[in-house]
Amino acid sequence: MVCFRLAPVPGSGLLLLCLVLGAVSSYALELNLRDSENATCLYAKWQMNFTIRYETTDKHNKTVTISDLGPATYSGSSCGDDQNGPKIAVQFGSGFSWIVNFTEEKSFYSIDSISFSYNMNDNTTFPDAKEKGVFTVSDHVAFRVPLNDIFRCNSLLTLGKNDVVQHYWDVHVQAFVQNGTVSTKEFLCDKDKTLTTVLPIVPTTVPSPTTTPSPKEKPEVGSYSVVNSNGTCLLATMGLQLNITHDKVASVININPNTTNFTGSCHPQTALLRLSSSSIKYLDFVFAVKNENRFYLKEVNVSMYLVNGSVFSIANNNLSYWDAPLGSSYMCNKEQTVSVSGAFQINTFDLRVQPFNVMEGKYSTAQDCSADDDNFLVPIAVGAALAGVLILVLLAYFIGLKRHHAGYEQF
């Protein structure tokens, strides 16, 4: 038996299923599944999205991110029986589905397997796919959790297989719920254990001045995109180099697009591109509309693991970079620096972004950053010309004055 209502937080009583829009611009799913006796048998709340790489008809590789899962159905979700364990089944979009199976063993239950099916016949999501049909990827997870514990992982979890990368975060799940009551005892994933454990730092030497990192080679350029129900809504192409100063130690990190996951969302006034990897929990680029006719980079948020195991986090929601008219893209092939804070800067290379009004999955006409330079040079040139004219006028005046005095001396 499955019921549902819209809510942003876990409910109680007869609440069975909730679907809300999450803070990271994908859907937060919440399932409170009850058995025939109206007792909770399985509880889960999580956020997820999917990145799929496919070959186009013109033999190029293209990547799309599916983050808009609504409206979704949950046919096939069950508490399990003597022959089969509990199961969560979600259907969304045009022929997309996601299933997770649970098993029980003595004093543990396992998140046993996860499968994701996507429909390449969906021309909205895959308008130029070379291969058509429904494809399925399955992963054997076998993650064990003590019975009567709820598994929690707020950190980003990633499953990658073939051409599909699955992203999960803000995960809370308990299968085989005992006596119809969801446990308050949490079993944390390893990443959350790292975040919640603070190790004391005992200095053994006198702190040294900030060290300057050796210059790094130019980063590889990556292509990123965000897809919603209307198709591709955000495009970004750029090489990214992170400059971090932490505990007076400076470091330079080049982002490798081949090992970087991406997701995001698009709304009328804002758009988000989120990058993540094994060391980067999230690197968010938030774009906004201003004056109803231009867009710009308004916000950058980052949280990542450093080499020493500590977590580096910075946020700035008062930026003003990459300004361009709506309906166009912003492009800058030269190196640019986005100064997020004194401790964190991002160098960009071969940059091109369009967070709004993407048509047919392609960039619109670009406003080049060289135009900004030209706009800056124009007043300088005009000022220099006026200064030159003023100097000539003054010279002519003094020369004339000198000749005038010389004429008086002849008398």
Short mmCIF file of C-alpha atoms in Angstrom, two decimals, residues 16-273:
data_model
loop_
_atom_site.label_atom_id
_atom_site.label_comp_id
_atom_site.label_asym_id
_atom_site.label_seq_id
_atom_site.Cartn_x
_atom_site.Cartn_y
_atom_site.Cartn_z
CA LEU A 16 3.67 7.30 3.08
CA LEU A 17 5.38 9.12 0.21
CA CYS A 18 6.68 12.65 -0.26
CA LEU A 19 8.24 14.36 -3.23
CA VAL A 20 9.82 17.80 -2.88
CA LEU A 21 12.23 20.00 -4.78
CA GLY A 22 15.65 19.73 -3.17
CA ALA A 23 18.09 22.50 -2.37
CA VAL A 24 20.55 21.19 -4.93
CA SER A 25 17.94 21.57 -7.64
CA SER A 26 17.03 17.97 -8.09
CA TYR A 27 14.13 16.09 -6.54
CA ALA A 28 14.30 14.83 -2.96
CA LEU A 29 12.39 11.58 -2.80
CA GLU A 30 10.89 10.33 0.45
CA LEU A 31 9.24 6.96 0.85
CA ASN A 32 7.53 5.65 3.97
CA LEU A 33 6.25 2.25 2.91
CA ARG A 34 3.72 0.39 5.06
CA ASP A 35 2.70 -3.25 5.10
CA SER A 36 -0.79 -4.77 5.12
CA GLU A 37 -1.08 -4.03 8.84
CA ASN A 38 -0.31 -0.34 8.26
CA ALA A 39 3.09 -0.60 9.96
CA THR A 40 6.16 1.03 8.42
CA CYS A 41 8.38 -1.61 6.84
CA LEU A 42 10.76 0.56 4.81
CA TYR A 43 11.75 4.21 5.04
CA ALA A 44 13.93 6.13 2.59
CA LYS A 45 14.72 9.74 1.76
CA TRP A 46 17.35 10.67 -0.79
CA GLN A 47 18.35 12.87 -3.70
CA MET A 48 19.74 11.58 -6.96
CA ASN A 49 20.50 12.39 -10.57
CA PHE A 50 22.14 10.70 -13.52
CA THR A 51 24.80 11.64 -16.06
CA ILE A 52 24.76 9.71 -19.33
CA ARG A 53 27.34 9.81 -22.11
CA TYR A 54 26.20 8.69 -25.55
CA GLU A 55 27.27 8.75 -29.20
CA THR A 56 25.48 11.12 -31.56
CA THR A 57 24.50 10.51 -35.16
CA ASP A 58 27.50 12.58 -36.31
CA LYS A 59 29.82 10.25 -34.32
CA HIS A 60 30.58 12.65 -31.47
CA ASN A 61 30.25 11.90 -27.76
CA LYS A 62 27.69 13.93 -25.85
CA THR A 63 26.81 14.04 -22.16
CA VAL A 64 23.46 14.85 -20.54
CA THR A 65 22.48 15.12 -16.90
CA ILE A 66 19.01 14.09 -15.76
CA SER A 67 18.10 15.93 -12.57
CA ASP A 68 14.41 16.67 -13.05
CA LEU A 69 12.74 13.42 -12.00
CA GLY A 70 9.18 14.61 -11.59
CA PRO A 71 6.50 13.61 -11.96
CA ALA A 72 7.45 10.15 -10.72
CA THR A 73 5.54 6.96 -9.96
CA TYR A 74 6.50 4.17 -7.58
CA SER A 75 4.90 1.06 -8.99
CA GLY A 76 6.61 -2.11 -7.77
CA SER A 77 7.91 -0.76 -4.45
CA SER A 78 7.26 -3.41 -1.80
CA CYS A 79 7.95 -4.48 1.76
CA GLY A 80 9.08 -7.91 0.54
CA ASP A 81 7.95 -11.40 1.51
CA ASP A 82 9.39 -14.81 2.31
CA GLN A 83 10.87 -15.16 -1.17
CA ASN A 84 11.85 -11.56 -2.00
CA GLY A 85 13.37 -8.74 0.00
CA PRO A 86 12.12 -5.15 0.13
CA LYS A 87 12.40 -3.06 -3.01
CA ILE A 88 12.19 0.60 -4.00
CA ALA A 89 11.08 1.19 -7.59
CA VAL A 90 10.81 4.65 -9.16
CA GLN A 91 9.59 5.48 -12.67
CA PHE A 92 9.99 8.93 -14.21
CA GLY A 93 10.30 10.76 -17.50
CA SER A 94 9.80 8.89 -20.75
CA GLY A 95 10.68 5.29 -19.93
CA PHE A 96 13.25 5.89 -17.16
CA SER A 97 13.27 3.71 -14.05
CA TRP A 98 15.41 3.13 -10.95
CA ILE A 99 15.29 0.11 -8.62
CA VAL A 100 17.13 -0.75 -5.41
CA ASN A 101 16.86 -4.18 -3.75
CA PHE A 102 17.53 -5.04 -0.10
CA THR A 103 18.46 -8.34 1.52
CA GLU A 104 18.71 -9.50 5.15
CA GLU A 105 21.46 -11.58 6.74
CA LYS A 106 21.47 -12.37 10.47
CA SER A 107 21.88 -9.03 12.29
CA PHE A 108 22.44 -6.96 9.13
CA TYR A 109 20.51 -5.82 6.09
CA SER A 110 22.18 -4.94 2.82
CA ILE A 111 21.59 -2.39 0.12
CA ASP A 112 22.12 -5.20 -2.32
CA SER A 113 21.82 -3.93 -5.89
CA ILE A 114 20.87 -0.80 -7.81
CA SER A 115 19.71 -0.71 -11.42
CA PHE A 116 18.91 2.23 -13.67
CA SER A 117 17.15 2.03 -17.05
CA TYR A 118 17.12 4.91 -19.52
CA ASN A 119 15.24 5.31 -22.76
CA MET A 120 17.34 6.46 -25.71
CA ASN A 121 14.14 6.69 -27.74
CA ASP A 122 13.34 9.85 -25.77
CA ASN A 123 14.10 12.50 -28.37
CA THR A 124 13.79 15.31 -25.84
CA THR A 125 16.68 13.99 -23.74
CA PHE A 126 18.63 12.26 -26.53
CA PRO A 127 17.63 14.19 -29.70
CA ASP A 128 20.63 13.04 -31.74
CA ALA A 129 21.41 9.59 -30.29
CA LYS A 130 22.92 7.11 -32.73
CA GLU A 131 21.58 4.07 -30.86
CA LYS A 132 17.95 3.79 -29.85
CA GLY A 133 16.27 1.57 -27.29
CA VAL A 134 16.08 1.09 -23.53
CA PHE A 135 19.40 0.41 -21.79
CA THR A 136 19.98 -0.81 -18.22
CA VAL A 137 23.02 -0.61 -15.96
CA SER A 138 23.14 -2.61 -12.73
CA ASP A 139 25.53 -2.33 -9.81
CA HIS A 140 25.98 -4.87 -7.04
CA VAL A 141 26.46 -2.65 -3.99
CA ALA A 142 26.22 -5.10 -1.05
CA PHE A 143 26.52 -2.33 1.54
CA ARG A 144 25.76 -3.78 5.00
CA VAL A 145 23.94 -1.90 7.75
CA PRO A 146 23.09 -3.23 11.23
CA LEU A 147 19.44 -4.15 11.65
CA ASN A 148 17.40 -1.42 13.32
CA ASP A 149 19.91 1.26 12.23
CA ILE A 150 19.09 3.90 9.65
CA PHE A 151 21.79 4.43 7.05
CA ARG A 152 22.75 8.08 6.56
CA CYS A 153 25.01 9.69 3.98
CA ASN A 154 24.73 13.42 3.36
CA SER A 155 27.91 13.38 1.30
CA LEU A 156 27.92 12.75 -2.42
CA LEU A 157 27.98 9.07 -3.41
CA THR A 158 28.81 8.06 -6.96
CA LEU A 159 28.22 4.87 -8.94
CA GLY A 160 29.80 4.70 -12.37
CA LYS A 161 29.41 1.96 -14.94
CA ASN A 162 29.73 1.96 -18.71
CA ASP A 163 28.48 5.38 -19.87
CA VAL A 164 26.32 6.15 -16.82
CA VAL A 165 27.26 7.92 -13.59
CA GLN A 166 24.69 7.92 -10.76
CA HIS A 167 24.87 10.56 -8.01
CA TYR A 168 23.25 10.24 -4.58
CA TRP A 169 23.32 12.54 -1.57
CA ASP A 170 21.27 13.37 1.55
CA VAL A 171 20.52 9.65 1.80
CA HIS A 172 18.54 8.23 4.74
CA VAL A 173 17.31 4.65 4.39
CA GLN A 174 16.17 1.80 6.63
CA ALA A 175 14.89 -1.50 5.34
CA PHE A 176 13.36 -4.20 7.57
CA VAL A 177 12.03 -1.56 10.00
CA GLN A 178 11.40 -3.17 13.39
CA ASN A 179 7.97 -2.84 15.05
CA GLY A 180 6.89 -0.20 12.55
CA THR A 181 9.16 2.48 14.05
CA VAL A 182 11.98 4.11 12.07
CA SER A 183 15.19 4.03 14.10
CA THR A 184 16.91 7.15 15.38
CA LYS A 185 20.25 5.35 15.55
CA GLU A 186 22.29 6.30 12.49
CA PHE A 187 24.86 4.22 10.65
CA LEU A 188 27.06 6.70 8.76
CA CYS A 189 28.79 6.26 5.44
CA ASP A 190 32.58 6.67 5.49
CA LYS A 191 32.46 10.17 3.98
CA ASP A 192 30.10 11.42 6.67
CA LYS A 193 32.33 9.88 9.33
CA THR A 194 35.22 11.94 7.93
CA LEU A 195 33.13 15.11 8.06
CA THR A 196 31.91 14.58 11.62
CA THR A 197 35.27 13.56 13.09
CA VAL A 198 37.49 16.50 14.00
CA LEU A 199 41.08 15.55 14.75
CA PRO A 200 43.12 17.79 17.05
CA ILE A 201 46.00 19.59 15.36
CA VAL A 202 49.14 19.66 17.48
CA PRO A 203 51.76 22.04 16.03
CA THR A 204 55.27 20.62 16.17
CA THR A 205 57.07 23.48 14.46
CA VAL A 206 56.79 27.22 14.27
CA PRO A 207 54.23 28.16 11.56
CA SER A 208 55.93 29.18 8.35
CA PRO A 209 54.87 31.95 5.98
CA THR A 210 52.48 31.13 3.18
CA THR A 211 54.24 28.96 0.61
CA THR A 212 53.90 29.70 -3.06
CA PRO A 213 52.99 26.68 -5.21
CA SER A 214 54.93 25.90 -8.34
CA PRO A 215 53.05 26.87 -11.52
CA LYS A 216 50.91 24.10 -12.99
CA GLU A 217 50.34 23.30 -16.62
CA LYS A 218 47.17 24.50 -18.29
CA PRO A 219 44.17 22.35 -17.28
CA GLU A 220 42.27 20.19 -19.74
CA VAL A 221 39.10 21.77 -21.09
CA GLY A 222 35.88 19.97 -20.17
CA SER A 223 32.35 20.20 -21.55
CA TYR A 224 29.43 20.22 -19.13
CA SER A 225 25.67 20.46 -19.57
CA VAL A 226 22.43 20.35 -17.61
CA VAL A 227 19.20 18.84 -18.94
CA ASN A 228 15.66 19.35 -17.69
CA SER A 229 12.28 18.26 -19.04
CA ASN A 230 12.60 20.74 -21.93
CA GLY A 231 16.02 19.49 -23.03
CA THR A 232 19.48 20.99 -22.57
CA CYS A 233 19.16 24.17 -20.51
CA LEU A 234 22.77 24.96 -19.57
CA LEU A 235 26.05 24.61 -21.43
CA ALA A 236 29.57 25.17 -20.15
CA THR A 237 32.99 24.54 -21.68
CA MET A 238 36.07 25.46 -19.67
CA GLY A 239 39.39 24.46 -18.20
CA LEU A 240 39.44 24.98 -14.43
CA GLN A 241 42.37 25.54 -12.10
CA LEU A 242 41.76 25.96 -8.36
CA ASN A 243 44.05 28.13 -6.24
CA ILE A 244 43.68 27.32 -2.54
CA THR A 245 45.36 28.76 0.52
CA HIS A 246 44.79 26.75 3.70
CA ASP A 247 46.79 26.98 6.92
CA LYS A 248 49.29 29.25 5.14
CA VAL A 249 49.94 26.61 2.51
CA ALA A 250 49.03 27.46 -1.10
CA SER A 251 48.19 24.77 -3.64
CA VAL A 252 47.10 24.65 -7.28
CA ILE A 253 44.72 21.93 -8.46
CA ASN A 254 43.73 21.30 -12.07
CA ILE A 255 40.27 19.80 -12.51
CA ASN A 256 40.29 16.70 -14.71
CA PRO A 257 37.01 16.67 -16.69
CA ASN A 258 37.37 12.94 -17.37
CA THR A 259 36.97 12.13 -13.67
CA THR A 260 34.54 14.94 -12.84
CA ASN A 261 30.80 14.43 -12.46
CA PHE A 262 28.36 17.21 -13.17
CA THR A 263 24.75 18.02 -12.51
CA GLY A 264 22.62 21.10 -11.97
CA SER A 265 19.29 22.78 -12.58
CA CYS A 266 17.65 25.57 -14.57
CA HIS A 267 15.03 28.02 -13.40
CA PRO A 268 13.71 31.27 -14.93
CA GLN A 269 15.91 33.53 -12.78
CA THR A 270 18.73 31.22 -11.66
CA ALA A 271 20.75 28.29 -12.97
CA LEU A 272 23.18 25.93 -11.24
CA LEU A 273 26.12 23.89 -12.50
#
